[in-house]
Coordinates of C-alpha atoms in Angstrom, one line a residue:
X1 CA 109.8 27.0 -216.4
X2 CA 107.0 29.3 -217.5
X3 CA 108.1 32.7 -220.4
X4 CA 107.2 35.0 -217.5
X5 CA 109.4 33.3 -214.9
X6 CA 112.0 32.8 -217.2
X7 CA 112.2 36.1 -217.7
X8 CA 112.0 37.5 -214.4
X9 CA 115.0 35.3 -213.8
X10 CA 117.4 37.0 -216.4
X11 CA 116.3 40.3 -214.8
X12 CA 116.8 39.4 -211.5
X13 CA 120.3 37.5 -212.6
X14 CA 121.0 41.0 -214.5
X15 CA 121.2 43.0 -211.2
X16 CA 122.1 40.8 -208.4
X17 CA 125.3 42.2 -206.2
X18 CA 128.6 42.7 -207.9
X19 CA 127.8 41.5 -211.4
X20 CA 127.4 43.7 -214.4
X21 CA 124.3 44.9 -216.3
X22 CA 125.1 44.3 -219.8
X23 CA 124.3 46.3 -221.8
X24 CA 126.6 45.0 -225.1
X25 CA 126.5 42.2 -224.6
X26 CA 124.1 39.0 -225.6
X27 CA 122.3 36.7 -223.3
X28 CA 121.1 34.2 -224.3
X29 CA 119.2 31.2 -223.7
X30 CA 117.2 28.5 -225.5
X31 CA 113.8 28.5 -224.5
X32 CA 111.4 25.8 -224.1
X33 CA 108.4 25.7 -222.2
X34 CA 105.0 23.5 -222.4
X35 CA 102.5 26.0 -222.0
X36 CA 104.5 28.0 -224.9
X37 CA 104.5 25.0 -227.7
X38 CA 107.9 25.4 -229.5
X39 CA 109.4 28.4 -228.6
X40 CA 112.9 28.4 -229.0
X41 CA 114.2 32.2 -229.2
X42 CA 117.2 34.1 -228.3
X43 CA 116.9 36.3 -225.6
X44 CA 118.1 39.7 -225.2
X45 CA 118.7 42.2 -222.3
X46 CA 120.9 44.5 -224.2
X47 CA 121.6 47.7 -226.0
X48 CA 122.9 46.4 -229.4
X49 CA 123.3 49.6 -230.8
X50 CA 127.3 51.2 -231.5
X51 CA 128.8 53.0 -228.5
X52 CA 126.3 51.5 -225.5
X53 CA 127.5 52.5 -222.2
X54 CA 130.3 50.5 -220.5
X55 CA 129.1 47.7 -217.9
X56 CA 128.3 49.5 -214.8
X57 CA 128.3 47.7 -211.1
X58 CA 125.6 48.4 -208.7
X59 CA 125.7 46.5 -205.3
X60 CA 121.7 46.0 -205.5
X61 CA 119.6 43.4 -204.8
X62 CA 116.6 44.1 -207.1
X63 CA 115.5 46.5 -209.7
X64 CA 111.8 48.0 -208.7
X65 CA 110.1 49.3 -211.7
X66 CA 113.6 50.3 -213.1
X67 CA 115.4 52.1 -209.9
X68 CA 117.7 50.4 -207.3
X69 CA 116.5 49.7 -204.1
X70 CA 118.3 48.4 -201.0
X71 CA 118.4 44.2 -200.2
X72 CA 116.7 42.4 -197.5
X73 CA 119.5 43.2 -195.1
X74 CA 119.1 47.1 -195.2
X75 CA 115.7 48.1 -196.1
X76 CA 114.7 51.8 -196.9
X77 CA 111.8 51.5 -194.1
X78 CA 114.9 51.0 -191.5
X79 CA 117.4 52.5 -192.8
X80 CA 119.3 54.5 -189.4
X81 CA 122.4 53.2 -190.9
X82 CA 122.4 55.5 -193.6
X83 CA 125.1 58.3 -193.6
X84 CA 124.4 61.8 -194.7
X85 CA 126.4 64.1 -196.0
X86 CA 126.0 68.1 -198.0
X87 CA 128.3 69.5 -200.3
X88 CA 130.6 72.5 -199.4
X89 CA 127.8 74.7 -200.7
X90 CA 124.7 73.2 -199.4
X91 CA 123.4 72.2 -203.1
X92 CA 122.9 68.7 -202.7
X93 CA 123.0 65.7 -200.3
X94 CA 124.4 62.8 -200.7
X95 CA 123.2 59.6 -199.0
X96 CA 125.2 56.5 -198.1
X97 CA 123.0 53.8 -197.9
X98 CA 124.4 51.0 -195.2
X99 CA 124.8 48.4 -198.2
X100 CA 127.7 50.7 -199.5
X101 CA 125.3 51.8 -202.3
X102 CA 125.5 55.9 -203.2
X103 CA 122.7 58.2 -203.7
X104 CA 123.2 61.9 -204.6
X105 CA 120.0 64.7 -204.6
X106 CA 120.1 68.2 -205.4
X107 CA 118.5 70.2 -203.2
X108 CA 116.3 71.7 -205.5
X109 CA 115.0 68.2 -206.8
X110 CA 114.4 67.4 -202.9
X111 CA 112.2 70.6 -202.6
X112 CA 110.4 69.7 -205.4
X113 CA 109.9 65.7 -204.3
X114 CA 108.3 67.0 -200.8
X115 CA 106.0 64.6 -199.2
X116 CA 104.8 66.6 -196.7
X117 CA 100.9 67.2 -196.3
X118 CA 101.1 70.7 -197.7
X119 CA 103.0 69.3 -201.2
X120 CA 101.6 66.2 -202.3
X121 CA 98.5 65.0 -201.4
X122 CA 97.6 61.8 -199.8
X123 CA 94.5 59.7 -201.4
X124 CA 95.6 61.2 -205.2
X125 CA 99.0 61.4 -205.0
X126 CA 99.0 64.3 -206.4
X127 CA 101.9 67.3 -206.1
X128 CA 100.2 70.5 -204.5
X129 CA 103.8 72.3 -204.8
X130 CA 103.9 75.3 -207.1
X131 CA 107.1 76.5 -208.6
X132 CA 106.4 80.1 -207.3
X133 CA 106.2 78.3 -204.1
X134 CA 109.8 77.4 -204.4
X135 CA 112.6 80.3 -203.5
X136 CA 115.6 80.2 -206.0
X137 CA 117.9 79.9 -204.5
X138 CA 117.5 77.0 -202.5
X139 CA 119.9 75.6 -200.6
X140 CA 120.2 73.1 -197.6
X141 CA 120.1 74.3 -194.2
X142 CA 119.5 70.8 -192.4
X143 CA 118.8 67.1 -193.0
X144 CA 118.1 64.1 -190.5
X145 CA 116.4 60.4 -190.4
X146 CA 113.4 60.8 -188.7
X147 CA 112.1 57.5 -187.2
X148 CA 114.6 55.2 -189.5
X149 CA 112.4 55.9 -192.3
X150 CA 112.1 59.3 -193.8
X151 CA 114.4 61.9 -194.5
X152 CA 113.5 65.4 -192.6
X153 CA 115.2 68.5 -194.2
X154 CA 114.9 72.3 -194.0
X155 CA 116.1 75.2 -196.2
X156 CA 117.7 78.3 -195.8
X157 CA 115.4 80.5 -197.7
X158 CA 112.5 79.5 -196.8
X159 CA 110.8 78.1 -193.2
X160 CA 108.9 75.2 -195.0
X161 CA 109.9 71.5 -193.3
X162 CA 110.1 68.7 -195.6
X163 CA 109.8 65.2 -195.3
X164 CA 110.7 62.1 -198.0
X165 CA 110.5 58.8 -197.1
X166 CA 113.4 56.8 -197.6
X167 CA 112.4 54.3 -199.9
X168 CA 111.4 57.0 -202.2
X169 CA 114.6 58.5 -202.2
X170 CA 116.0 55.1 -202.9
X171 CA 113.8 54.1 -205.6
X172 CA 114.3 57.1 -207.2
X173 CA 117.6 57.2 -207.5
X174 CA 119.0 59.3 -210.5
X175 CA 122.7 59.4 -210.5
X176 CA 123.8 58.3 -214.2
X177 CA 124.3 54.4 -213.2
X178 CA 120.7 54.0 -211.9
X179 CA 119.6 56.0 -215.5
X180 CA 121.3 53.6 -217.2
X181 CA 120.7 50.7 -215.7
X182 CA 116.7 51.0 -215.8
X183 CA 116.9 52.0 -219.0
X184 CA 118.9 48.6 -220.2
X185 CA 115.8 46.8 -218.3
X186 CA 112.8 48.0 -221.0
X187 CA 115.4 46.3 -223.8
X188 CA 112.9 44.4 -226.2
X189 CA 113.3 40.8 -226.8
X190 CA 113.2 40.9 -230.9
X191 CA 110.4 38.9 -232.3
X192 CA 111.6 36.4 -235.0
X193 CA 108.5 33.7 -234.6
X194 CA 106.9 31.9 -234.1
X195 CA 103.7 33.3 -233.5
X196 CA 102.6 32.0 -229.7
X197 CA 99.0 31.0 -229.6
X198 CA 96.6 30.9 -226.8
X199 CA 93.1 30.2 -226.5
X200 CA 90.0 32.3 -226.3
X201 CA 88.4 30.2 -223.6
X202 CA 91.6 30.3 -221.4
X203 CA 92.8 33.6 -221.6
X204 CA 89.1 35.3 -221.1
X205 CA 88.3 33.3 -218.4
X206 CA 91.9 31.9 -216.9
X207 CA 94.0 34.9 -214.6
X208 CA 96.9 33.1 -215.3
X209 CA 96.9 32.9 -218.9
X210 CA 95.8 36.2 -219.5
X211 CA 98.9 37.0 -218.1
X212 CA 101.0 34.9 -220.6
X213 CA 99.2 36.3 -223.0
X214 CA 99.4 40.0 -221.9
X215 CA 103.5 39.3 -221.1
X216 CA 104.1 37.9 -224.5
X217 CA 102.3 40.8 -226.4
X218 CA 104.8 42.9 -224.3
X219 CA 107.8 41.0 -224.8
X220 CA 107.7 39.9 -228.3
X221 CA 105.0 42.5 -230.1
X222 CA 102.5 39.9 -231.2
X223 CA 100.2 36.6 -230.3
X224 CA 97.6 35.0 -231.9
X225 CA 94.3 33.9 -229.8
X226 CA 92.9 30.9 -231.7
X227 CA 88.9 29.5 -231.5
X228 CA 87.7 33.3 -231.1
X229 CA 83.4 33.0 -231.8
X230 CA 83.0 34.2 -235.3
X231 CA 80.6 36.8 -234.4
X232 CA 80.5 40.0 -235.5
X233 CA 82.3 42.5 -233.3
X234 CA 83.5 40.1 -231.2
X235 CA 86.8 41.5 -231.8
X236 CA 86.4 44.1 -229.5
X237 CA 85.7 41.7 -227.0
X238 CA 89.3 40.3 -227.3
X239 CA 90.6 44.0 -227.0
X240 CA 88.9 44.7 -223.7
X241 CA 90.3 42.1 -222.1
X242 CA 93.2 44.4 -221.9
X243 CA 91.7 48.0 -222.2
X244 CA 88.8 50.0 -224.2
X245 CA 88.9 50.0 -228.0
X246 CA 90.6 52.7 -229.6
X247 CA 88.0 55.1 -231.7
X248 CA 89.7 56.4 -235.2
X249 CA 89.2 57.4 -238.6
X250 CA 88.0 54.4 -239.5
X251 CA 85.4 53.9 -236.3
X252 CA 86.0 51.5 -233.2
X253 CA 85.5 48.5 -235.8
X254 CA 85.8 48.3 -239.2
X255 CA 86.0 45.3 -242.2
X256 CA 88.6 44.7 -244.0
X257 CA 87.0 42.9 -247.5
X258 CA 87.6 43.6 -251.0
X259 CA 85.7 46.5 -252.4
X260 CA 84.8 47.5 -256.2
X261 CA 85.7 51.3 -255.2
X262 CA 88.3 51.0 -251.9
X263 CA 88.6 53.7 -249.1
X264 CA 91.9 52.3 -247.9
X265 CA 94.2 50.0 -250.1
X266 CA 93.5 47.0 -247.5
X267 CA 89.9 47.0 -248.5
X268 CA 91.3 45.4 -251.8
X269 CA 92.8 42.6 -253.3
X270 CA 96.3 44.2 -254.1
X271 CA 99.3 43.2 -252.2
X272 CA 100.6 45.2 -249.3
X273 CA 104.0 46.3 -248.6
X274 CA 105.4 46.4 -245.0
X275 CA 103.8 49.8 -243.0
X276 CA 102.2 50.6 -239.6
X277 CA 98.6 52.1 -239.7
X278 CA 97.4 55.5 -238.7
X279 CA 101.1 57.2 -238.9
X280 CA 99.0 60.2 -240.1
X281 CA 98.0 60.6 -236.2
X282 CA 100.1 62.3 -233.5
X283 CA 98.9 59.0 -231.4
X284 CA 98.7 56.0 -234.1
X285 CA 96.9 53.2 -232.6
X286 CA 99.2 50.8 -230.6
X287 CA 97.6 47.0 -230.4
X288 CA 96.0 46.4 -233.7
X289 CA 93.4 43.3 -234.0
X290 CA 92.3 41.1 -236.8
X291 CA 89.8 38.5 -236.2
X292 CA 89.2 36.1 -238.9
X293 CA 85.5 35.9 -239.6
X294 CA 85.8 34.2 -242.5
X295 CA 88.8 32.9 -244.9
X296 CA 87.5 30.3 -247.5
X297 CA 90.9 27.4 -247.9
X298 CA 90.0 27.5 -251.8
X299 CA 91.0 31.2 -252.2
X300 CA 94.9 32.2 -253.6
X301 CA 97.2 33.9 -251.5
X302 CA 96.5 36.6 -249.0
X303 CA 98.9 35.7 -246.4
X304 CA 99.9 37.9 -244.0
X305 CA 103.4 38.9 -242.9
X306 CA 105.1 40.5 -240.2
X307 CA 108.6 41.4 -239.0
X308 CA 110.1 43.4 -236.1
X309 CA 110.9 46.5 -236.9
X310 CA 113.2 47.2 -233.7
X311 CA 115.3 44.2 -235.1
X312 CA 115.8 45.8 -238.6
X313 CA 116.7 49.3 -237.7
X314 CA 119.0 47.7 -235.0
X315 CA 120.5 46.0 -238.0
X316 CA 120.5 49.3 -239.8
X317 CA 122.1 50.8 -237.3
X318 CA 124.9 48.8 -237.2
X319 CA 125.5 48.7 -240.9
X320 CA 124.6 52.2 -242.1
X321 CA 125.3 54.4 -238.9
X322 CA 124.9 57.7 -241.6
X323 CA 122.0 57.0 -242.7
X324 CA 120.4 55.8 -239.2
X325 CA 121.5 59.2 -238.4
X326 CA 119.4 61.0 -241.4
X327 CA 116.6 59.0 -240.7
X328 CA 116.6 60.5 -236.8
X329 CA 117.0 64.2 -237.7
X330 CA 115.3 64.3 -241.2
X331 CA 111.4 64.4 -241.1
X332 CA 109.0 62.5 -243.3
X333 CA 105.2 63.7 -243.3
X334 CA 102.5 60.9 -243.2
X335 CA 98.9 62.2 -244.5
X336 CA 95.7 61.0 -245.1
X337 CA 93.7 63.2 -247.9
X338 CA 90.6 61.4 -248.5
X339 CA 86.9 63.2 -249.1
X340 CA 85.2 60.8 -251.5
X341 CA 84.2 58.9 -247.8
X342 CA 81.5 59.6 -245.2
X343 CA 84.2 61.2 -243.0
X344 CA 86.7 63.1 -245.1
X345 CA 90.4 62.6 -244.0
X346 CA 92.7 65.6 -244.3
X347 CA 95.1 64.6 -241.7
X348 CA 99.2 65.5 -241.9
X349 CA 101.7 64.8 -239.2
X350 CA 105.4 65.1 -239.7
X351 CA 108.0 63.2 -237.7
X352 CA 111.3 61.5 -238.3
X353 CA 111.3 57.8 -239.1
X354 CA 113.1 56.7 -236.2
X355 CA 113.3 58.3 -232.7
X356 CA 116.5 57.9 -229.8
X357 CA 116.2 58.8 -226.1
X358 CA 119.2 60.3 -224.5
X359 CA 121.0 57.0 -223.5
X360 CA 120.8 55.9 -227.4
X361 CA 118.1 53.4 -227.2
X362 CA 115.4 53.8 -230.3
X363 CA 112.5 54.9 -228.6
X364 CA 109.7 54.6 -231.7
X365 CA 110.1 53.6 -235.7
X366 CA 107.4 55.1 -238.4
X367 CA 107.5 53.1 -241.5
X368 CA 104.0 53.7 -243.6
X369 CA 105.6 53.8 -247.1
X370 CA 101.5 54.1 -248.7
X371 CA 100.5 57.3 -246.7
X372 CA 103.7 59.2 -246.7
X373 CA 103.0 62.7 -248.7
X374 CA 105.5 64.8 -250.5
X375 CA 109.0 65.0 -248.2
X376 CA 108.9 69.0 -247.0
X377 CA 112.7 69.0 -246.1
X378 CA 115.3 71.5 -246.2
X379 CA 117.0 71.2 -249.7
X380 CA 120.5 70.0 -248.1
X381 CA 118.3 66.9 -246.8
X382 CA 116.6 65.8 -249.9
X383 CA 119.4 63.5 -251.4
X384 CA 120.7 62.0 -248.0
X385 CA 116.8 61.4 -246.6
X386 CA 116.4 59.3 -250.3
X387 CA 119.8 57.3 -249.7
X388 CA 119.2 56.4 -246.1
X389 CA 115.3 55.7 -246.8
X390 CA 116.2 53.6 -250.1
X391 CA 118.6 51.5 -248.0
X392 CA 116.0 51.2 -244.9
X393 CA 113.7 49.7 -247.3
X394 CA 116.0 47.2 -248.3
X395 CA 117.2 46.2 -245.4
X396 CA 113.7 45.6 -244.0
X397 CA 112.6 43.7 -247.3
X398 CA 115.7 41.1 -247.1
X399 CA 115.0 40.8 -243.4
X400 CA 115.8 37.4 -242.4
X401 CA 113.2 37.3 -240.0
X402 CA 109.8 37.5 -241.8
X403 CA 107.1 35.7 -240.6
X404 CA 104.5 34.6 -242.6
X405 CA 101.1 33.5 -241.5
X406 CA 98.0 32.8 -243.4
X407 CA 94.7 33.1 -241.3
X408 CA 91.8 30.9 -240.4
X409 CA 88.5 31.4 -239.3
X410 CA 88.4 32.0 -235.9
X411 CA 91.5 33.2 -235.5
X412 CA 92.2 36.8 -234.1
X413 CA 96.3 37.8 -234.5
X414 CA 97.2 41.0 -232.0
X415 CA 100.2 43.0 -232.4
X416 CA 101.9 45.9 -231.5
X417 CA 101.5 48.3 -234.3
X418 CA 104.3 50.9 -233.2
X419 CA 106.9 47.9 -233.3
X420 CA 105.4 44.9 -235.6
X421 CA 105.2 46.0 -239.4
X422 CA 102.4 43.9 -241.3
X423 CA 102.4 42.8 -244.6
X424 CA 99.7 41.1 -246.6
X425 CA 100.5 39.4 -249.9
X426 CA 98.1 39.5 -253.0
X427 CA 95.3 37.3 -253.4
X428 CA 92.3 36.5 -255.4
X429 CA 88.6 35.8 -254.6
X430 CA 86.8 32.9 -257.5
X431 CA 83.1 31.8 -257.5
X432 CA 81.8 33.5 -253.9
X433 CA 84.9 33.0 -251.7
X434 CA 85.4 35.1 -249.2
X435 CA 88.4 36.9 -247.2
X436 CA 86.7 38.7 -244.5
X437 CA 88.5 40.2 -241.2
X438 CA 86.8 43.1 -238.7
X439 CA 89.9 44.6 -236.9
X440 CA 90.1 47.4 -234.0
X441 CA 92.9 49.2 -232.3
X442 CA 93.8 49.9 -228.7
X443 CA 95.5 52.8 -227.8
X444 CA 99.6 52.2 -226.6
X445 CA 99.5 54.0 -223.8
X446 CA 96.3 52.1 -222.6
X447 CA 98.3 49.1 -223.1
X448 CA 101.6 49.7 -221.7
X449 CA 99.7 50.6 -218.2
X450 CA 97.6 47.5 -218.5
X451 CA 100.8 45.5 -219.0
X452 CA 102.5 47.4 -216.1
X453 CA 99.3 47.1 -213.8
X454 CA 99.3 43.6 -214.0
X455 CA 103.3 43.2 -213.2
X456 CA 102.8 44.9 -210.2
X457 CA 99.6 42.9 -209.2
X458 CA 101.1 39.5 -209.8
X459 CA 103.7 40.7 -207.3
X460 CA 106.5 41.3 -210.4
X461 CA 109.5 43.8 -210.7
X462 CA 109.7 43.6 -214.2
X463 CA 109.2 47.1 -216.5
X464 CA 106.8 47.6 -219.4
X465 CA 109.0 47.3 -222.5
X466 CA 109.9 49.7 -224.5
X467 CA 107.1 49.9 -226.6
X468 CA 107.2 52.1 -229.7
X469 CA 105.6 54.9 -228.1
X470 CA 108.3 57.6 -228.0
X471 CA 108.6 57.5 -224.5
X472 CA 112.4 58.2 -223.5
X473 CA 112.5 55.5 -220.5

């Protein structure tokens, strides 16, 4: 059984009729799979964190992209079965779908989701609605099936007809079991190695293996892509594969060697703690790239290291619930201050180390220990943000999951650099060796819709993970 169709199983397992989406609870499996050499990982389609919401039944066949929709035996494009039925004071509607499932939709959010010609438009998509277009109040007048497929309905403020199709309304769903059930289904799958590899041949030229690779840089965060030409810039050719190269402060490409007078602290032969790069940016880069060019055996150390930070602050979590707390409310500000360059750096963004949506799940992590600036905090905050920060650290330095990797030439590692923190230990460079890389970035959000695009080409229901981005689904 293949990683991808493994994994659509345990999704599809998660939501099948009558049976629980866990969302405290493990599952897990041992994995083993020929085109993946050795891989043997626990799998998880949980929450972890303390107070998760209680199991939650949904008589549902399938998740689509994260909403319930009906089973083969009553599907939304037929769906006359389906009882309606408005509230004493014509706010909302609920719908009774003929597989016992429950919708509910306030009027207001139905007005606002019209499909008629005159609200969204057809070949973009696009809502034409404007709010001043909307009365207020607005309240139900009517609602009927029209043609077993859409949902006609008329308001008593206003003479506008509107029309949403049925599967829409289904898929769409946003009662607070739907909500929490999609939300369960972008659960990472914590990374704890090894590192998969895949081939440059196979996954540039093979639709099939691109799509392992693109699934497992989803899933677990990283990959490495072994016999990559060592050309120069042909880095950037690995990251178009799956979208454009991401331009920064540093250009589309840059080198990381050993300087005499260093721009960056990578550009040198000193060790480097664990960070993400760029937190200076409102965006930081999402996929980061490192292709080996060239590595000579004879030279000491340089390894490189890298560790889930999802897995750590889940840990920390769990262990230091006040000071996961702190780190969510108190900011840190990550800057850049560099003019001795040919582009002078005077960035500064302040944000909170670790971000929650509203159903608890960590939504991003910012750890860049060597670009933080000088914490601008209420005074209340200092001490507490230095306790909870202090025991962070630890906890991610005696990780139990570390994975160490040294390099060789031809060898380009990818990972997600809003959820895999990279390390690099110290090394030293005798008689002409070299430690050369050229590395890019590709944007997250580019990523995350080239991941989704390609579930939904290959015919797949399964959700972007939750990536590192911020993004509360």
């Amino acid at each position: 059984m293949s990683l991808h169709s493994m994994l659509r199983g345990l999704i599809s397992s998660a939501i099948k009729p009558r049976r629980h989406l866990l969302h405290k609870n493990c599952i897990q499996r041992s994995l083993q799979d020929g085109c993946h050499k050795n891989l043997q990982r626990n799998v998880r389609l949980v929450s972890s964190y303390k107070g998760a919401p209680s199991p939650v039944h949904h008589n549902v066949k399938r998740q689509h992209f994260g909403v319930s929709t009906l089973d083969a035996s009553s599907d939304p494009a037929n769906a006359t079965n389906a009882q309606l039925e408005m509230d004493s004071q014509s706010n909302s509607l609920q719908i009774s779908w003929s597989d016992g499932f429950r919708s509910r939709y306030h009027s207001i959010w139905l007005r606002n989701h019209c499909q008629c010609a005159s609200c969204k438009q057809l070949h973009s998509g696009q809502k034409l609605i404007e709010q001043h277009d909307i009365p207020r109040p607005c309240t139900l007048k009517s609602t009927q099936i029209q043609d077993g497929t859409h949902l006609q309905i008329s308001w008593k403020e206003t003479a506008h007809e509107g029309l949403i199709s049925l599967e829409f309304l289904r898929e769409n769903s946003y009662g607070n079991d739907a909500i929490d059930a999609a939300a369960g289904l972008r659960d990472n799958v914590f990374f704890k190695g090894p590192i998969e590899e895949f081939d440059y041949k196979d996954i540039s030229s093979c639709k099939k293996s691109f799509f392992r690779w693109l699934q497992c840089l989803d899933v677990y965060g990283i990959a490495l892509v072994m016999n990559v030409p060592t050309e120069l810039r042909q880095v950037a050719k690995v990251a178009e594969l799956i979208a454009p190269v991401q331009n920064t402060l540093y250009g589309e490409i840059f080198d990381v060697v050993a300087t005499d007078e260093p721009i960056n602290v990578a550009y040198s032969t000193a060790p480097l703690g664990y960070h993400m790069d760029l937190m200076y940016y409102e965006s930081p880069p999402g996929l980061q790239l490192l292709h080996c060019l060239r590595f000579d055996d004879s030279a000491h150390g340089g390894e490189s290291l890298f560790l889930d930070v999802f897995h750590s602050a889940t840990e920390f979590r769990r262990q230091y619930p006040h000071h996961f707390d702190t780190l969510t409310r108190v900011p840190v500000t990550f800057h850049k201050n560099h003019f001795e360059r040919e582009r002078p750096a005077a960035y500064m963004y302040q944000r909170p180390h670790i971000t929650v949506n509203p159903q608890g799940q960590m939504t991003s992590v910012a750890w860049s220990p060597p670009f933080e600036g000088p914490l601008k905090v209420r005074e209340e905050d200092v001490e507490p943000y230095y306790e909870a920060y202090h025991t962070f650290a630890a906890v991610l330095e005696n990780s139990p999951i570390q994975v160490e990797h040294r390099m060789r030439t031809g060898q380009c590692i990818i990972f997600n650099n809003r959820r895999i923190l990279h390390a690099r230990r110290k090394f030293t460079l005798h008689n002409g060796e070299q430690r050369h890389y050229q590395g890019c970035y590709v944007n997250i959000d580019d990523f995350r819709n080239s991941v989704q695009v390609a579930y939904i080409q290959h015919g797949r229901e399964d959700l972007a993970k939750r990536n590192g981005n911020q993004c509360w689904l």
